[in-house]
Coordinates of N, CA and C in Angstrom, one line a residue:
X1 N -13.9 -23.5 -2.8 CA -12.7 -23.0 -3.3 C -12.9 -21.6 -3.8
X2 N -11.9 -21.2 -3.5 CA -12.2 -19.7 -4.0 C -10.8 -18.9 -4.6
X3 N -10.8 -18.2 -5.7 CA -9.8 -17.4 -6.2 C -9.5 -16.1 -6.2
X4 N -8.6 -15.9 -5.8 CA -8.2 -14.6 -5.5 C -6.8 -14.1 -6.4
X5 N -7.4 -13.0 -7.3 CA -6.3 -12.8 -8.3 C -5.5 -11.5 -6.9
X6 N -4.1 -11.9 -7.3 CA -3.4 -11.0 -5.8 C -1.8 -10.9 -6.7
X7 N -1.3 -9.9 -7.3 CA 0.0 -9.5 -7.8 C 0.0 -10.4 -9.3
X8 N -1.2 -9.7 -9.5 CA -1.3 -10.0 -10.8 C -1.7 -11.7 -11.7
X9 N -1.6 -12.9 -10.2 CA -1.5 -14.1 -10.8 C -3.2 -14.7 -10.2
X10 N -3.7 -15.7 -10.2 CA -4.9 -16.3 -9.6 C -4.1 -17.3 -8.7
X11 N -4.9 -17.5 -7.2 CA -4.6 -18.3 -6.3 C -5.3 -19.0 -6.0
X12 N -6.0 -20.3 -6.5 CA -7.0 -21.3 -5.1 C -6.6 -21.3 -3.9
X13 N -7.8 -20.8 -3.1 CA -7.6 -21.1 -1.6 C -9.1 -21.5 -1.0
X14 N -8.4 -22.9 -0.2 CA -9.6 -23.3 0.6 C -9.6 -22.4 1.7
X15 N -10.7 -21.4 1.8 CA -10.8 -20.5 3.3 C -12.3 -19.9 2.8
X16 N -12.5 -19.3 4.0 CA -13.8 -18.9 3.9 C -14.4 -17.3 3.1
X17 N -15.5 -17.4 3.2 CA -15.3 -16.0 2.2 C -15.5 -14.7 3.2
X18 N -15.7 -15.0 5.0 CA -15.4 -13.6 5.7 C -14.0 -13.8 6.7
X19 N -12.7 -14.7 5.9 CA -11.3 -14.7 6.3 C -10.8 -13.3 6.1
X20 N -10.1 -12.8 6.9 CA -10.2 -11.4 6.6 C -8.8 -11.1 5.6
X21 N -8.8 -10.8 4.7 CA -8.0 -10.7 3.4 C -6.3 -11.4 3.8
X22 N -5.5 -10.1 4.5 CA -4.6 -10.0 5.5 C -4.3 -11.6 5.8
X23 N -5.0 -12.5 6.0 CA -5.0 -13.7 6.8 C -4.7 -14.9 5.3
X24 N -5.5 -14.5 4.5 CA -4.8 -15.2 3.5 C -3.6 -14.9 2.8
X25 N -3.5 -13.2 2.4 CA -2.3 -12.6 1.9 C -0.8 -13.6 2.6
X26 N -1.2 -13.4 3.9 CA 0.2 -13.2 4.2 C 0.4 -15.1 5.1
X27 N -0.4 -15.4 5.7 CA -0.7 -17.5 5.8 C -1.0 -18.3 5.2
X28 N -2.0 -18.0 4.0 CA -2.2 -18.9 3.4 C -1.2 -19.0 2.0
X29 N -1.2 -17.5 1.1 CA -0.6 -17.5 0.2 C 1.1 -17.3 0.2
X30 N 1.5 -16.6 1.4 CA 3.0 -16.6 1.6 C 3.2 -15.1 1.5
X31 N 2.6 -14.3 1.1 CA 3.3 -12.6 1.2 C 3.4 -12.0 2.2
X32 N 4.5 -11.5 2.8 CA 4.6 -11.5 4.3 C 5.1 -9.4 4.0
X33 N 4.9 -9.1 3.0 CA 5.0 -7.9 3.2 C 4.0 -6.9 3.3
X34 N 2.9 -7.6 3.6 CA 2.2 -6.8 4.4 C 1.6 -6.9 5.4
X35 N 1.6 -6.2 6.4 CA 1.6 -6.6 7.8 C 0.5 -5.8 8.6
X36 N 0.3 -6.8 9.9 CA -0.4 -6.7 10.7 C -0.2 -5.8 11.9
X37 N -1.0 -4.8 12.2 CA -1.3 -3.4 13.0 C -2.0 -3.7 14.2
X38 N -3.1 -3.3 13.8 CA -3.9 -3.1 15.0 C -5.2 -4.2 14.9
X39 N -5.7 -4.5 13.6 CA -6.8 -5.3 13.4 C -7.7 -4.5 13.3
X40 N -7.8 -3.5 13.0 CA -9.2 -2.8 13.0 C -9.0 -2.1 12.4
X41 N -8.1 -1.8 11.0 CA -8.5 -0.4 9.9 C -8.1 0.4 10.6
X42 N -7.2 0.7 11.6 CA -7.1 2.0 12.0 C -5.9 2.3 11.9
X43 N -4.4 1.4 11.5 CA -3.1 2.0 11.6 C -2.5 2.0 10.2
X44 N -2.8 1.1 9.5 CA -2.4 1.3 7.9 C -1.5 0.8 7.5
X45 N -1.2 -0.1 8.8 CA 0.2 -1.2 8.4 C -0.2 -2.7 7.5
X46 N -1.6 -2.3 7.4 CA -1.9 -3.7 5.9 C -2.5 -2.9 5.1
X47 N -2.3 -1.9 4.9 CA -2.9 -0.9 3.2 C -2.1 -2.2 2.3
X48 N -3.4 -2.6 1.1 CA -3.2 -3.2 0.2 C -3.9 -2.0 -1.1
X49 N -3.5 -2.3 -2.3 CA -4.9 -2.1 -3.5 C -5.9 -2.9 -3.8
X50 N -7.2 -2.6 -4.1 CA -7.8 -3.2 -4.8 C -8.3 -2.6 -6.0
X51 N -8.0 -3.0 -7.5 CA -8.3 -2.7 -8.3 C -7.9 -1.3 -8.3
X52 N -6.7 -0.5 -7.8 CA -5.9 0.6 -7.7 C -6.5 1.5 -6.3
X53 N -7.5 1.0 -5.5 CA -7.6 2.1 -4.5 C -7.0 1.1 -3.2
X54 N -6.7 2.5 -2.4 CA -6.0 1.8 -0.7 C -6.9 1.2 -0.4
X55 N -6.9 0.0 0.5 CA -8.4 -0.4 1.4 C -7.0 -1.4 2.6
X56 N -7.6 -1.4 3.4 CA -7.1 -2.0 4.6 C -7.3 -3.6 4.8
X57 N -6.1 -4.4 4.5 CA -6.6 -6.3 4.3 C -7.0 -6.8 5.3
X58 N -7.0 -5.9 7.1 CA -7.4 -6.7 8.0 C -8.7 -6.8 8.5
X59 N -9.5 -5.8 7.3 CA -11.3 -5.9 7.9 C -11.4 -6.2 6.3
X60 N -11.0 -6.2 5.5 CA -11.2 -6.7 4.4 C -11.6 -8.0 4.0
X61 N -13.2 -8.7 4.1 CA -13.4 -10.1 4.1 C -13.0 -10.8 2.1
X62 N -12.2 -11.7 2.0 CA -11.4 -12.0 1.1 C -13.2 -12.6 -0.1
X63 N -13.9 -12.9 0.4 CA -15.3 -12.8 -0.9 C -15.2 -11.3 -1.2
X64 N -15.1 -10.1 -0.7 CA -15.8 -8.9 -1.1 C -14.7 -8.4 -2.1
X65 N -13.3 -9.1 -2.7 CA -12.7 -9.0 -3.9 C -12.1 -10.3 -4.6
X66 N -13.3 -10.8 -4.9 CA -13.6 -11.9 -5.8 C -13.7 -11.2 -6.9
X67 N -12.9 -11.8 -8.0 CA -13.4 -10.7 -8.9 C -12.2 -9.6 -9.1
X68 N -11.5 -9.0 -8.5 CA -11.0 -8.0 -7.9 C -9.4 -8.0 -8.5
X69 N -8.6 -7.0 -8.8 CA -7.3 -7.5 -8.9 C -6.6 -6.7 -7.5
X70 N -6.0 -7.7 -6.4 CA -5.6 -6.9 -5.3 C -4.0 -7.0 -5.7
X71 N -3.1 -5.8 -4.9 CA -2.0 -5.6 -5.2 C -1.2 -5.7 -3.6
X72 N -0.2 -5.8 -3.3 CA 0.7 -5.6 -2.2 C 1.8 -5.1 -2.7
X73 N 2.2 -4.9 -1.4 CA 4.0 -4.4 -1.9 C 5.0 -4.9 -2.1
X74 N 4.2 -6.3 -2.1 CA 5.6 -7.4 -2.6 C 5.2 -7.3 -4.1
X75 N 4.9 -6.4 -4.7 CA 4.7 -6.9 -6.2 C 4.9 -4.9 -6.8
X76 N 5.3 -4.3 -6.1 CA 4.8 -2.5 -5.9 C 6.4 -2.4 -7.0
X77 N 7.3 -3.1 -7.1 CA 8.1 -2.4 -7.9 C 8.0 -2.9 -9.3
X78 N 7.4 -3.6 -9.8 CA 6.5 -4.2 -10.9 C 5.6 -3.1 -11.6
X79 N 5.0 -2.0 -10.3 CA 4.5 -1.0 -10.7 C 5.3 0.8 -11.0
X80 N 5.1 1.0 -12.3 CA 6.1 2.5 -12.5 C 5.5 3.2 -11.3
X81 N 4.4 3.8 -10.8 CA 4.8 4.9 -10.0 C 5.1 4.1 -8.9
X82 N 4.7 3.1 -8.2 CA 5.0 2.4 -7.3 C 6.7 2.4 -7.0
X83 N 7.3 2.1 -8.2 CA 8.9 2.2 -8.3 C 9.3 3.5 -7.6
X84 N 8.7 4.0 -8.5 CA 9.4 5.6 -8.2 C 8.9 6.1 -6.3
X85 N 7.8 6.0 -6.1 CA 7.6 6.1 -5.0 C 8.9 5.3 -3.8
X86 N 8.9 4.1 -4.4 CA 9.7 2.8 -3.4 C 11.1 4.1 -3.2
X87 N 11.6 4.2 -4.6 CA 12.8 5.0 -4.9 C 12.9 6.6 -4.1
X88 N 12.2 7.3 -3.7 CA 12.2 8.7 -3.2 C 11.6 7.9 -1.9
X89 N 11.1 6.9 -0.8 CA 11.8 6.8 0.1 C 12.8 5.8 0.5
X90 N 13.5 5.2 -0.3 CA 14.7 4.9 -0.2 C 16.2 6.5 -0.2
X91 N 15.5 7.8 -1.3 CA 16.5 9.0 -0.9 C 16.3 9.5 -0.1
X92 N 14.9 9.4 0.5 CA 15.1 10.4 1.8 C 15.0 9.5 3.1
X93 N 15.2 8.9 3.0 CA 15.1 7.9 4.3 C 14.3 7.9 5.0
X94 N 13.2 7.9 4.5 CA 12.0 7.6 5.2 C 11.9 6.9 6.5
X95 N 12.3 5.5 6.3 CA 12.4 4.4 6.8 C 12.7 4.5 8.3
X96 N 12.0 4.1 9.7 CA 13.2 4.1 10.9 C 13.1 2.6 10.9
X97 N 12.2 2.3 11.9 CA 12.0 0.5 12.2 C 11.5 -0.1 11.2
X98 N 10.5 0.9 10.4 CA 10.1 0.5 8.9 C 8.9 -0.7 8.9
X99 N 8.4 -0.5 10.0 CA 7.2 -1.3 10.2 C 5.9 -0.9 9.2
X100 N 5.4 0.3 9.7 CA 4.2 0.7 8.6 C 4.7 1.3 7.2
X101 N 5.5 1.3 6.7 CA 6.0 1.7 5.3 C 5.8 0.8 4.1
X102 N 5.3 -0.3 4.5 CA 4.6 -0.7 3.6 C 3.2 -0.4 2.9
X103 N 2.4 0.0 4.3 CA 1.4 0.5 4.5 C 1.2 2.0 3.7
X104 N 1.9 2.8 4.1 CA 2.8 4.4 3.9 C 3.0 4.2 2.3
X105 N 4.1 3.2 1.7 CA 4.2 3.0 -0.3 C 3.1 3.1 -0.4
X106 N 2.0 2.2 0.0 CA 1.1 1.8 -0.7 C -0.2 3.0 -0.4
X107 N -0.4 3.7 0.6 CA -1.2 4.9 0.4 C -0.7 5.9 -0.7
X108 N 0.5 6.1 -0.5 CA 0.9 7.0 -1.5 C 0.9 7.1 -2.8
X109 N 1.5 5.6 -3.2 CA 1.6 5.4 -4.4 C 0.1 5.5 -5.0
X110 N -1.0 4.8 -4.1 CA -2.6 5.2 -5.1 C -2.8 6.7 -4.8
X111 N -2.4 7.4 -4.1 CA -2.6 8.8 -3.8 C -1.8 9.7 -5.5
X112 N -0.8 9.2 -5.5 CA 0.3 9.7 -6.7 C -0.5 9.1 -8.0
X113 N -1.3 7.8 -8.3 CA -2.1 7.5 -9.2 C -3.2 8.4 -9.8
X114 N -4.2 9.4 -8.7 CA -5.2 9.7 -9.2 C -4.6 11.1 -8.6
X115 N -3.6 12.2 -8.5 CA -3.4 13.3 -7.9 C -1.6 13.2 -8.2
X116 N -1.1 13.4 -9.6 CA 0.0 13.1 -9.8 C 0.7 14.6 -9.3
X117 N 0.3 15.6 -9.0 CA 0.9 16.6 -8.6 C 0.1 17.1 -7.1
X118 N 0.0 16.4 -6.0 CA -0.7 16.6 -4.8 C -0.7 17.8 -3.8
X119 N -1.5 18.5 -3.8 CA -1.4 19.5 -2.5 C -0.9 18.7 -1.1
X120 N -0.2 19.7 -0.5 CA -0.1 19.2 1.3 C -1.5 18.9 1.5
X121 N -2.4 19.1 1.4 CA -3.7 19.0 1.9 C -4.3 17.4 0.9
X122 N -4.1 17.8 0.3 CA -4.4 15.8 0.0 C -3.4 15.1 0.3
X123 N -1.9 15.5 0.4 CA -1.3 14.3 0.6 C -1.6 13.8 2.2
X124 N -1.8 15.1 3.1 CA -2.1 15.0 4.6 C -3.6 14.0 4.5
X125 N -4.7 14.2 3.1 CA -5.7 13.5 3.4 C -5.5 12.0 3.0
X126 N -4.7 11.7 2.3 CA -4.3 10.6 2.1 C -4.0 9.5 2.5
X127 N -2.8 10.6 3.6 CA -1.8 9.1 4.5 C -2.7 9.6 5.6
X128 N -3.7 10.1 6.0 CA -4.3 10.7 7.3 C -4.8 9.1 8.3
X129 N -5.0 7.9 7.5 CA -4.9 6.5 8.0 C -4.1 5.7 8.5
X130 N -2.3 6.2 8.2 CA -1.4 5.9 8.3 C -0.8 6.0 9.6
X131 N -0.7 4.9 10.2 CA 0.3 5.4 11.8 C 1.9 5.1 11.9
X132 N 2.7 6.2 11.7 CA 3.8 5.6 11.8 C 4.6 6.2 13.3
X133 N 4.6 5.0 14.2 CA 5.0 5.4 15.9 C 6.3 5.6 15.5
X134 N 7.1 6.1 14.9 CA 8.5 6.4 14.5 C 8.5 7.7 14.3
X135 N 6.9 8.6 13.8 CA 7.1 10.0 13.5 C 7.7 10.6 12.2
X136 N 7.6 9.8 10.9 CA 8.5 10.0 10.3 C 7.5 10.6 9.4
X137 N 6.6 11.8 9.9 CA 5.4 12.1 8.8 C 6.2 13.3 8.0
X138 N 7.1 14.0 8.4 CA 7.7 14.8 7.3 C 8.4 14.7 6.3
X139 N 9.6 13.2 6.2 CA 10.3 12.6 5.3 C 9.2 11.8 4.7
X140 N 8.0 11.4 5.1 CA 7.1 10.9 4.6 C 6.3 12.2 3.3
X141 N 6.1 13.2 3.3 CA 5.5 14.3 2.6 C 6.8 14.3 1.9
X142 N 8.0 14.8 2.3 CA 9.0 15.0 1.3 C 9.3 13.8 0.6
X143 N 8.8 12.4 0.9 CA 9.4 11.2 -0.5 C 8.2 11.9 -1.3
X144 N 6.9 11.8 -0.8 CA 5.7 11.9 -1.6 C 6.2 12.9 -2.9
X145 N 6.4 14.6 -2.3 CA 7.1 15.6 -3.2 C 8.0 14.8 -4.2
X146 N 9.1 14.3 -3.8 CA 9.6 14.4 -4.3 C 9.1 13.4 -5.8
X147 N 8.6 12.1 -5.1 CA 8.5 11.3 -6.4 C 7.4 11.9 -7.5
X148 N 6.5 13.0 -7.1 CA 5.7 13.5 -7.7 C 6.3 14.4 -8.5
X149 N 7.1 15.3 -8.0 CA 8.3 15.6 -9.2 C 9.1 15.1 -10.3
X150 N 9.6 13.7 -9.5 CA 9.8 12.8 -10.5 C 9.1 12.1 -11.6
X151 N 7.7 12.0 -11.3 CA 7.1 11.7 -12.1 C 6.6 12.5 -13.2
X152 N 6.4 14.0 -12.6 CA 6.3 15.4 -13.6 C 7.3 15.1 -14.5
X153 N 8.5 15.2 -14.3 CA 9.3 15.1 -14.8 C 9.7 13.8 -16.4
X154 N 9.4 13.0 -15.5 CA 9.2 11.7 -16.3 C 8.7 12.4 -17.6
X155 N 7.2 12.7 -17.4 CA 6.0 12.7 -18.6 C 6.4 14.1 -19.3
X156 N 7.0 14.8 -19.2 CA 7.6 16.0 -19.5 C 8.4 15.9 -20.7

């Protein structure tokens, strides 16, 4: 048996410890908001946190954050910048089919964590894992601006 603290609560789960995170998140435990891409770390449509940084849940073996507090975006508005982020692409409409935008909050919002005022050049290095087949990488930079403003703003 093994525990996995995941949006803040502890879960028992009978699974193995190289299930790949992704497979428990969203089958075993029920969180279906974060989703499955390519399977290989390469599109960004399962960006989760662990213990505040991006990491990808579908190569992610669920022993290597034992221990760990992992986050999704079924739990992202619980978190202030995560809110604010959720909120600036809700105004600019980020969104088309809205497949990898879970993925997309969740780079950003740890990006906005440790770089609360981001250059184009880190926010580009940030979501640089993110694929969104919709093209939506410039409403994607302007939510980023914006909530990063809003958060200036905030602490101001």
């Amino acid at each position: 048996m093994i525990t996995l603290k995941l949006n803040g609560q502890d879960h028992p789960l009978d699974v193995t410890e190289d299930m790949p995170l992704l497979w428990a998140i969203r089958d075993v435990i029920g969180y279906s908001g974060t989703k499955f891409g390519c399977g290989m770390g390469l599109c960004g449509a399962c960006t989760i946190h662990i213990d505040g940084d991006p990491a990808r849940s579908c190569i992610t073996p669920v022993g290597s954050v034992l221990g760990k507090n992992v986050s999704t975006i079924d739990n992202l508005h619980n978190d202030p910048v995560g809110k604010v982020v959720q909120q600036a692409w809700l105004d600019t409409a980020v969104a088309q089919c809205g497949y990898c935008q879970g993925g997309q909050i969740m780079s950003a919002t740890a990006l906005l964590k440790t770089h609360p005022n981001p250059s184009d050049e880190q926010i580009e290095e940030a979501m640089l894992g993110n694929i969104c087949r919709c093209g939506t990488y410039n409403r994607i930079k302007t939510a980023i601006r914006q909530a990063s403003t809003h958060l200036q703003e905030a602490k101001a």
